[in-house]
Amino acid sequence: MTPTYYLVLAAILFTIGAVGVLVRRNAIVVFMCVELMLNSVNLTLVTFSRINGTLDGQIIAFFVMVVAAAEVVVGLAIIMSIFRTRRSASIDDANLLKY
Amino acid sequence: MIDSPSVSYTGLSPVLFVLGAALVGVLVEAFVPRAYRWGVQLGVALAGTLGALISVILIAGRNELTLSRAVAVDGPALFIEGTLALLGVLSLLLLAERSPDMGGSAFVAQAAVPVGTVRDRQLATLTYSQTEVFPLATFALAGMMIFAASNNLLVMFVALEVLSLPLYLMAGLGRRRRLLSQEAALKYFLLGAFTSAFFLYGLALLYGYAGTVDLRGIFDQAAGSEKSDALFVIGLAFLVVGLLFKAGVAPFHAWTPDVYQGAPTSVTAFMASCTKVAAFGAIIRVLYVGFGNNDWTWRPVLYGVAIVTLVVGSVLALTQTDVKRMLAYSSIAHAGFILTGTIANSPAGLSSTLFYLLTYGLTTVGAFAVVMLVRDADGEAGHLSQWAGLAKRSPLVAAVFSLFLLALAGIPLTSGFTGKFVVFRAGLEAGAAPLVVIALVASAIAAFFYLRVIVLMYFSEPAADGPTVAVPGLLTTISLAIATAATVLLGVAPGAVLDLADRAALFVG
């Protein structure tokens, strides 16, 4: 079992996340795509940790999880406050600021 | 058995002061009665930032890596920390402003109440407001200080989030035009989270390449390595995307105008000055310490990015009709000017970047403070047409704003000229003459839109239903006075501060 496959998988997941952020319309889905990107990074880190034979990568993955959790708190608060006013979580509706 | 790392509390004291103030601020929010909270919070936050400023002055000249090499205490770090503490004090004074003439506090009483409900209208008539904004601002400030001082990509990432998350919230706390404010917060948050994922992926790839996230470790690995450069180059690219986003550099600038316009102006002042300083502090540390020996990988790219930034910032600013948006595009153009110095990869590039950040930050805080003063019935009068003939209503405010605009344009005898002079010289010495020429053209274009506002204020007839100019409260007055004095002083007699930046321009480790 070569660890490289995990790196490829992580890269694919990262790309899916990045494309999702760019094409999806619902703020919650966009946010889930960001989380997917963060988790693909975790997979990359753990795989490199295995390849390099150091534990740093696994430790970093813990930090990433904690930061992602903090980001969820802030992000959902912002999305909720907008949703309660507009009754919609579509990011296309948030178009008052332009040009 | 893991040895616990040695901690240099003295070297970390600027960060500890601000972080301590933030934590105390959370407790104050929980335990102090509402009637006293505003004063106590302001006192705590100011004590923390002033403490940081004083400790930076006391420990100037220290050179060490602490917390097992994770955080650097060296010239650039301390210079940036001092700059951030100073700008933090000025921004906190603006954030705390609640003089009735300036429409009371700029922050919503209960951010969770939906816009347009009965409760929301009730709250809008009350004068009280929540004071969470002080701990949020001090947390962000502490994150910025660590961001620019971290010698380790993981610490840098955590600091990036510590500075970003409070800013996302602060952008959405506006008392007036709440929909715009919330929209700014949403856009800032989604784009910010997106790019921090890029930063993180870059970190992971560099970890794969070097086996460490220590900047010096990456430097050493890259020096004598036979490994494929693919991981290294792609990792660096992702990392730099995340950093350039925070600095508001084109093509990662799209959030800047929207967020600057939608956020409460005092928050915009804080973001525009402090975030830019911290982001460039981090960019320059990553590039010089971690990748200084491989500048063939990043210099050509940043060369192009600087040109795009200069053109986008100065040309799009021409078309703006809102003063906050215009200042936002001007801040993008300024990011381009700073990059002109940064790409030099020399001590001159470093010291000129540090000096430019200081002058730019002070002028920007002042400019946004003036924007807070020009008001009509529903808050700040942002549209440029409303600024026509302002000099006839309030000669002093118009004069001060003109000074800031001239400084941003880089007219001699203001701080902006000195700043531009040093970054262009550093760029020239590093052989980037074409870039410097483009930067000069861009600053000529930029001068046009700054001067257009000055002409509008002085040579147009004021509209009959134009905005009034509020009498600034005490806090805004202090902040404006310091920013004005610094803008003039750094233009007339910049020698001492330039010396300081020169002496600070040495990375440790």
Short mmCIF file of N, CA and C in Angstrom, two decimals, chain B residues 196-309:
data_model
loop_
_atom_site.label_atom_id
_atom_site.label_comp_id
_atom_site.label_asym_id
_atom_site.label_seq_id
_atom_site.Cartn_x
_atom_site.Cartn_y
_atom_site.Cartn_z
N SER B 196 -7.77 30.68 3.76
CA SER B 196 -6.93 30.05 4.79
C SER B 196 -6.79 28.57 4.51
N ALA B 197 -7.78 27.96 3.83
CA ALA B 197 -7.60 26.57 3.43
C ALA B 197 -6.43 26.45 2.45
N PHE B 198 -6.29 27.43 1.56
CA PHE B 198 -5.15 27.41 0.63
C PHE B 198 -3.83 27.52 1.40
N PHE B 199 -3.80 28.45 2.34
CA PHE B 199 -2.60 28.61 3.16
C PHE B 199 -2.23 27.28 3.81
N LEU B 200 -3.26 26.62 4.33
CA LEU B 200 -3.03 25.39 5.06
C LEU B 200 -2.54 24.27 4.13
N TYR B 201 -3.10 24.21 2.93
CA TYR B 201 -2.65 23.19 1.98
C TYR B 201 -1.18 23.44 1.61
N GLY B 202 -0.84 24.71 1.45
CA GLY B 202 0.56 25.06 1.20
C GLY B 202 1.45 24.59 2.34
N LEU B 203 0.97 24.81 3.57
CA LEU B 203 1.72 24.35 4.75
C LEU B 203 1.93 22.85 4.69
N ALA B 204 0.86 22.10 4.34
CA ALA B 204 0.95 20.64 4.31
C ALA B 204 1.96 20.19 3.25
N LEU B 205 1.93 20.82 2.07
CA LEU B 205 2.86 20.41 1.02
C LEU B 205 4.30 20.73 1.42
N LEU B 206 4.50 21.89 2.06
CA LEU B 206 5.86 22.23 2.49
C LEU B 206 6.33 21.29 3.59
N TYR B 207 5.38 20.87 4.43
CA TYR B 207 5.74 19.88 5.45
C TYR B 207 6.18 18.58 4.77
N GLY B 208 5.46 18.22 3.72
CA GLY B 208 5.84 17.02 2.99
C GLY B 208 7.21 17.15 2.37
N TYR B 209 7.52 18.35 1.90
CA TYR B 209 8.82 18.57 1.24
C TYR B 209 9.95 18.58 2.26
N ALA B 210 9.76 19.35 3.33
CA ALA B 210 10.89 19.60 4.23
C ALA B 210 10.85 18.74 5.49
N GLY B 211 9.71 18.16 5.79
CA GLY B 211 9.61 17.38 7.03
C GLY B 211 9.52 18.25 8.26
N THR B 212 9.36 19.55 8.08
CA THR B 212 9.24 20.46 9.21
C THR B 212 8.46 21.68 8.75
N VAL B 213 7.86 22.40 9.69
CA VAL B 213 7.18 23.63 9.31
C VAL B 213 7.93 24.85 9.85
N ASP B 214 9.13 24.61 10.38
CA ASP B 214 9.97 25.71 10.84
C ASP B 214 10.54 26.44 9.62
N LEU B 215 10.44 27.78 9.62
CA LEU B 215 10.85 28.51 8.42
C LEU B 215 12.32 28.28 8.10
N ARG B 216 13.17 28.29 9.14
CA ARG B 216 14.59 28.08 8.89
C ARG B 216 14.85 26.65 8.45
N GLY B 217 14.05 25.71 8.99
CA GLY B 217 14.17 24.32 8.58
C GLY B 217 13.87 24.16 7.09
N ILE B 218 12.82 24.84 6.62
CA ILE B 218 12.48 24.79 5.19
C ILE B 218 13.61 25.39 4.37
N PHE B 219 14.15 26.51 4.87
CA PHE B 219 15.27 27.18 4.19
C PHE B 219 16.44 26.20 4.03
N ASP B 220 16.80 25.52 5.14
CA ASP B 220 17.94 24.60 5.09
C ASP B 220 17.67 23.43 4.17
N GLN B 221 16.47 22.87 4.26
CA GLN B 221 16.12 21.73 3.40
C GLN B 221 16.21 22.11 1.93
N ALA B 222 15.74 23.32 1.61
CA ALA B 222 15.71 23.74 0.21
C ALA B 222 17.12 24.01 -0.31
N ALA B 223 18.06 24.32 0.63
CA ALA B 223 19.39 24.74 0.19
C ALA B 223 20.13 23.60 -0.49
N GLY B 224 20.20 22.44 0.17
CA GLY B 224 21.04 21.40 -0.41
C GLY B 224 20.26 20.18 -0.83
N SER B 225 19.04 20.42 -1.30
CA SER B 225 18.17 19.28 -1.53
C SER B 225 18.21 18.80 -2.97
N GLU B 226 18.16 17.48 -3.10
CA GLU B 226 18.07 16.88 -4.43
C GLU B 226 16.62 16.54 -4.75
N LYS B 227 15.70 16.81 -3.80
CA LYS B 227 14.31 16.41 -4.00
C LYS B 227 13.68 17.20 -5.14
N SER B 228 12.57 16.68 -5.61
CA SER B 228 11.83 17.38 -6.67
C SER B 228 11.31 18.71 -6.12
N ASP B 229 11.35 19.73 -6.98
CA ASP B 229 10.90 21.04 -6.54
C ASP B 229 9.39 21.18 -6.58
N ALA B 230 8.68 20.18 -7.12
CA ALA B 230 7.25 20.35 -7.33
C ALA B 230 6.52 20.67 -6.03
N LEU B 231 6.73 19.84 -5.00
CA LEU B 231 6.07 20.09 -3.72
C LEU B 231 6.42 21.47 -3.19
N PHE B 232 7.72 21.77 -3.30
CA PHE B 232 8.23 23.03 -2.75
C PHE B 232 7.55 24.23 -3.42
N VAL B 233 7.53 24.21 -4.75
CA VAL B 233 7.01 25.38 -5.48
C VAL B 233 5.50 25.49 -5.32
N ILE B 234 4.80 24.35 -5.44
CA ILE B 234 3.34 24.40 -5.31
C ILE B 234 2.95 24.80 -3.89
N GLY B 235 3.67 24.23 -2.90
CA GLY B 235 3.40 24.59 -1.51
C GLY B 235 3.58 26.07 -1.27
N LEU B 236 4.69 26.61 -1.78
CA LEU B 236 4.95 28.05 -1.61
C LEU B 236 3.84 28.86 -2.27
N ALA B 237 3.41 28.43 -3.46
CA ALA B 237 2.38 29.18 -4.17
C ALA B 237 1.09 29.23 -3.35
N PHE B 238 0.66 28.07 -2.82
CA PHE B 238 -0.57 28.05 -2.03
C PHE B 238 -0.44 28.93 -0.79
N LEU B 239 0.73 28.83 -0.16
CA LEU B 239 0.98 29.60 1.06
C LEU B 239 0.86 31.10 0.77
N VAL B 240 1.47 31.52 -0.35
CA VAL B 240 1.49 32.94 -0.66
C VAL B 240 0.10 33.44 -1.04
N VAL B 241 -0.71 32.56 -1.66
CA VAL B 241 -2.09 32.97 -1.96
C VAL B 241 -2.80 33.38 -0.67
N GLY B 242 -2.67 32.53 0.37
CA GLY B 242 -3.31 32.84 1.64
C GLY B 242 -2.83 34.15 2.23
N LEU B 243 -1.52 34.40 2.12
CA LEU B 243 -0.97 35.62 2.71
C LEU B 243 -1.38 36.86 1.90
N LEU B 244 -1.34 36.73 0.57
CA LEU B 244 -1.67 37.89 -0.27
C LEU B 244 -3.14 38.27 -0.11
N PHE B 245 -3.99 37.26 0.14
CA PHE B 245 -5.39 37.59 0.37
C PHE B 245 -5.54 38.52 1.56
N LYS B 246 -4.87 38.18 2.66
CA LYS B 246 -4.98 39.00 3.87
C LYS B 246 -4.46 40.40 3.61
N ALA B 247 -3.44 40.51 2.76
CA ALA B 247 -2.86 41.82 2.50
C ALA B 247 -3.70 42.60 1.48
N GLY B 248 -4.73 41.98 0.91
CA GLY B 248 -5.55 42.68 -0.07
C GLY B 248 -4.80 43.00 -1.34
N VAL B 249 -4.05 42.03 -1.85
CA VAL B 249 -3.28 42.23 -3.07
C VAL B 249 -4.05 41.63 -4.24
N ALA B 250 -4.14 42.37 -5.37
CA ALA B 250 -4.80 41.81 -6.54
C ALA B 250 -3.96 40.64 -7.03
N PRO B 251 -4.51 39.59 -7.59
CA PRO B 251 -5.93 39.32 -7.86
C PRO B 251 -6.71 38.72 -6.69
N PHE B 252 -6.27 38.91 -5.48
CA PHE B 252 -7.00 38.37 -4.33
C PHE B 252 -7.63 39.51 -3.53
N HIS B 253 -8.03 40.57 -4.22
CA HIS B 253 -8.47 41.78 -3.56
C HIS B 253 -9.98 41.92 -3.54
N ALA B 254 -10.73 40.99 -4.20
CA ALA B 254 -12.14 41.24 -4.48
C ALA B 254 -12.95 41.57 -3.23
N TRP B 255 -12.53 41.04 -2.08
CA TRP B 255 -13.29 41.29 -0.86
C TRP B 255 -13.09 42.71 -0.34
N THR B 256 -11.95 43.30 -0.65
CA THR B 256 -11.56 44.54 0.04
C THR B 256 -12.61 45.65 -0.06
N PRO B 257 -13.03 46.06 -1.29
CA PRO B 257 -13.97 47.17 -1.35
C PRO B 257 -15.28 46.87 -0.64
N ASP B 258 -15.82 45.67 -0.84
CA ASP B 258 -17.10 45.34 -0.23
C ASP B 258 -17.01 45.36 1.29
N VAL B 259 -15.97 44.74 1.83
CA VAL B 259 -15.87 44.65 3.28
C VAL B 259 -15.56 46.03 3.88
N TYR B 260 -14.68 46.78 3.23
CA TYR B 260 -14.36 48.10 3.76
C TYR B 260 -15.59 48.99 3.77
N GLN B 261 -16.43 48.86 2.72
CA GLN B 261 -17.60 49.72 2.65
C GLN B 261 -18.68 49.27 3.63
N GLY B 262 -18.89 47.96 3.74
CA GLY B 262 -19.99 47.48 4.55
C GLY B 262 -19.73 47.53 6.04
N ALA B 263 -18.50 47.34 6.45
CA ALA B 263 -18.19 47.29 7.88
C ALA B 263 -18.33 48.69 8.48
N PRO B 264 -18.60 48.76 9.80
CA PRO B 264 -18.60 50.07 10.46
C PRO B 264 -17.25 50.75 10.23
N THR B 265 -17.25 52.08 10.05
CA THR B 265 -16.03 52.75 9.60
C THR B 265 -14.87 52.59 10.58
N SER B 266 -15.19 52.55 11.89
CA SER B 266 -14.09 52.40 12.84
C SER B 266 -13.44 51.02 12.68
N VAL B 267 -14.27 50.00 12.37
CA VAL B 267 -13.71 48.67 12.13
C VAL B 267 -12.89 48.68 10.85
N THR B 268 -13.39 49.40 9.83
CA THR B 268 -12.63 49.50 8.59
C THR B 268 -11.27 50.13 8.85
N ALA B 269 -11.24 51.17 9.69
CA ALA B 269 -9.96 51.80 10.01
C ALA B 269 -9.01 50.78 10.62
N PHE B 270 -9.54 49.97 11.53
CA PHE B 270 -8.74 48.95 12.20
C PHE B 270 -8.23 47.90 11.20
N MET B 271 -9.17 47.42 10.36
CA MET B 271 -8.81 46.39 9.38
C MET B 271 -7.81 46.91 8.38
N ALA B 272 -8.12 48.10 7.83
CA ALA B 272 -7.31 48.61 6.73
C ALA B 272 -5.88 48.83 7.19
N SER B 273 -5.71 49.34 8.41
CA SER B 273 -4.34 49.63 8.84
C SER B 273 -3.67 48.39 9.43
N CYS B 274 -4.27 47.82 10.47
CA CYS B 274 -3.57 46.77 11.21
C CYS B 274 -3.43 45.48 10.41
N THR B 275 -4.51 45.06 9.70
CA THR B 275 -4.40 43.81 8.95
C THR B 275 -3.32 43.90 7.89
N LYS B 276 -3.27 45.05 7.22
CA LYS B 276 -2.26 45.22 6.17
C LYS B 276 -0.86 45.11 6.77
N VAL B 277 -0.65 45.77 7.92
CA VAL B 277 0.67 45.73 8.56
C VAL B 277 1.04 44.30 8.91
N ALA B 278 0.09 43.58 9.56
CA ALA B 278 0.39 42.22 10.00
C ALA B 278 0.63 41.31 8.81
N ALA B 279 -0.21 41.45 7.76
CA ALA B 279 -0.07 40.55 6.62
C ALA B 279 1.27 40.75 5.93
N PHE B 280 1.67 42.01 5.75
CA PHE B 280 2.96 42.22 5.11
C PHE B 280 4.11 41.80 6.03
N GLY B 281 3.93 41.97 7.35
CA GLY B 281 4.93 41.46 8.26
C GLY B 281 5.13 39.97 8.07
N ALA B 282 4.02 39.23 7.92
CA ALA B 282 4.12 37.78 7.74
C ALA B 282 4.69 37.44 6.37
N ILE B 283 4.22 38.15 5.33
CA ILE B 283 4.71 37.86 3.97
C ILE B 283 6.23 38.00 3.93
N ILE B 284 6.71 39.10 4.49
CA ILE B 284 8.13 39.37 4.38
C ILE B 284 8.93 38.38 5.21
N ARG B 285 8.36 37.93 6.34
CA ARG B 285 9.09 36.94 7.14
C ARG B 285 9.15 35.59 6.42
N VAL B 286 8.01 35.17 5.88
CA VAL B 286 7.99 33.89 5.16
C VAL B 286 8.96 33.93 3.98
N LEU B 287 8.88 35.00 3.19
CA LEU B 287 9.68 35.02 1.97
C LEU B 287 11.16 35.18 2.27
N TYR B 288 11.51 36.04 3.23
CA TYR B 288 12.93 36.31 3.48
C TYR B 288 13.58 35.21 4.32
N VAL B 289 12.89 34.78 5.38
CA VAL B 289 13.50 33.79 6.27
C VAL B 289 13.38 32.39 5.68
N GLY B 290 12.19 32.06 5.16
CA GLY B 290 11.97 30.69 4.71
C GLY B 290 12.43 30.43 3.28
N PHE B 291 12.33 31.47 2.43
CA PHE B 291 12.58 31.24 1.01
C PHE B 291 13.56 32.25 0.42
N GLY B 292 14.36 32.88 1.30
CA GLY B 292 15.27 33.92 0.83
C GLY B 292 16.30 33.40 -0.15
N ASN B 293 16.69 32.10 -0.01
CA ASN B 293 17.71 31.57 -0.91
C ASN B 293 17.11 31.04 -2.21
N ASN B 294 15.79 31.05 -2.28
CA ASN B 294 15.13 30.55 -3.48
C ASN B 294 14.30 31.64 -4.12
N ASP B 295 14.83 32.86 -4.17
CA ASP B 295 13.94 33.93 -4.59
C ASP B 295 13.62 33.88 -6.08
N TRP B 296 14.29 32.98 -6.82
CA TRP B 296 13.87 32.80 -8.21
C TRP B 296 12.48 32.21 -8.28
N THR B 297 12.01 31.54 -7.20
CA THR B 297 10.68 30.96 -7.26
C THR B 297 9.59 32.02 -7.06
N TRP B 298 9.85 33.01 -6.23
CA TRP B 298 8.75 33.93 -5.92
C TRP B 298 8.93 35.33 -6.48
N ARG B 299 10.14 35.75 -6.77
CA ARG B 299 10.28 37.15 -7.21
C ARG B 299 9.56 37.45 -8.52
N PRO B 300 9.72 36.61 -9.56
CA PRO B 300 9.02 36.93 -10.81
C PRO B 300 7.51 36.98 -10.63
N VAL B 301 6.98 36.05 -9.81
CA VAL B 301 5.52 36.02 -9.62
C VAL B 301 5.06 37.29 -8.91
N LEU B 302 5.76 37.63 -7.82
CA LEU B 302 5.34 38.82 -7.08
C LEU B 302 5.55 40.08 -7.90
N TYR B 303 6.52 40.06 -8.77
CA TYR B 303 6.74 41.16 -9.71
C TYR B 303 5.46 41.41 -10.51
N GLY B 304 4.95 40.30 -11.09
CA GLY B 304 3.71 40.41 -11.87
C GLY B 304 2.53 40.80 -11.00
N VAL B 305 2.45 40.18 -9.82
CA VAL B 305 1.34 40.47 -8.91
C VAL B 305 1.35 41.95 -8.52
N ALA B 306 2.55 42.50 -8.29
CA ALA B 306 2.66 43.90 -7.90
C ALA B 306 2.13 44.79 -9.02
N ILE B 307 2.47 44.45 -10.27
CA ILE B 307 2.00 45.27 -11.40
C ILE B 307 0.48 45.23 -11.48
N VAL B 308 -0.08 44.00 -11.39
CA VAL B 308 -1.55 43.87 -11.45
C VAL B 308 -2.19 44.68 -10.33
N THR B 309 -1.61 44.57 -9.11
CA THR B 309 -2.18 45.27 -7.98
C THR B 309 -2.17 46.77 -8.19
#
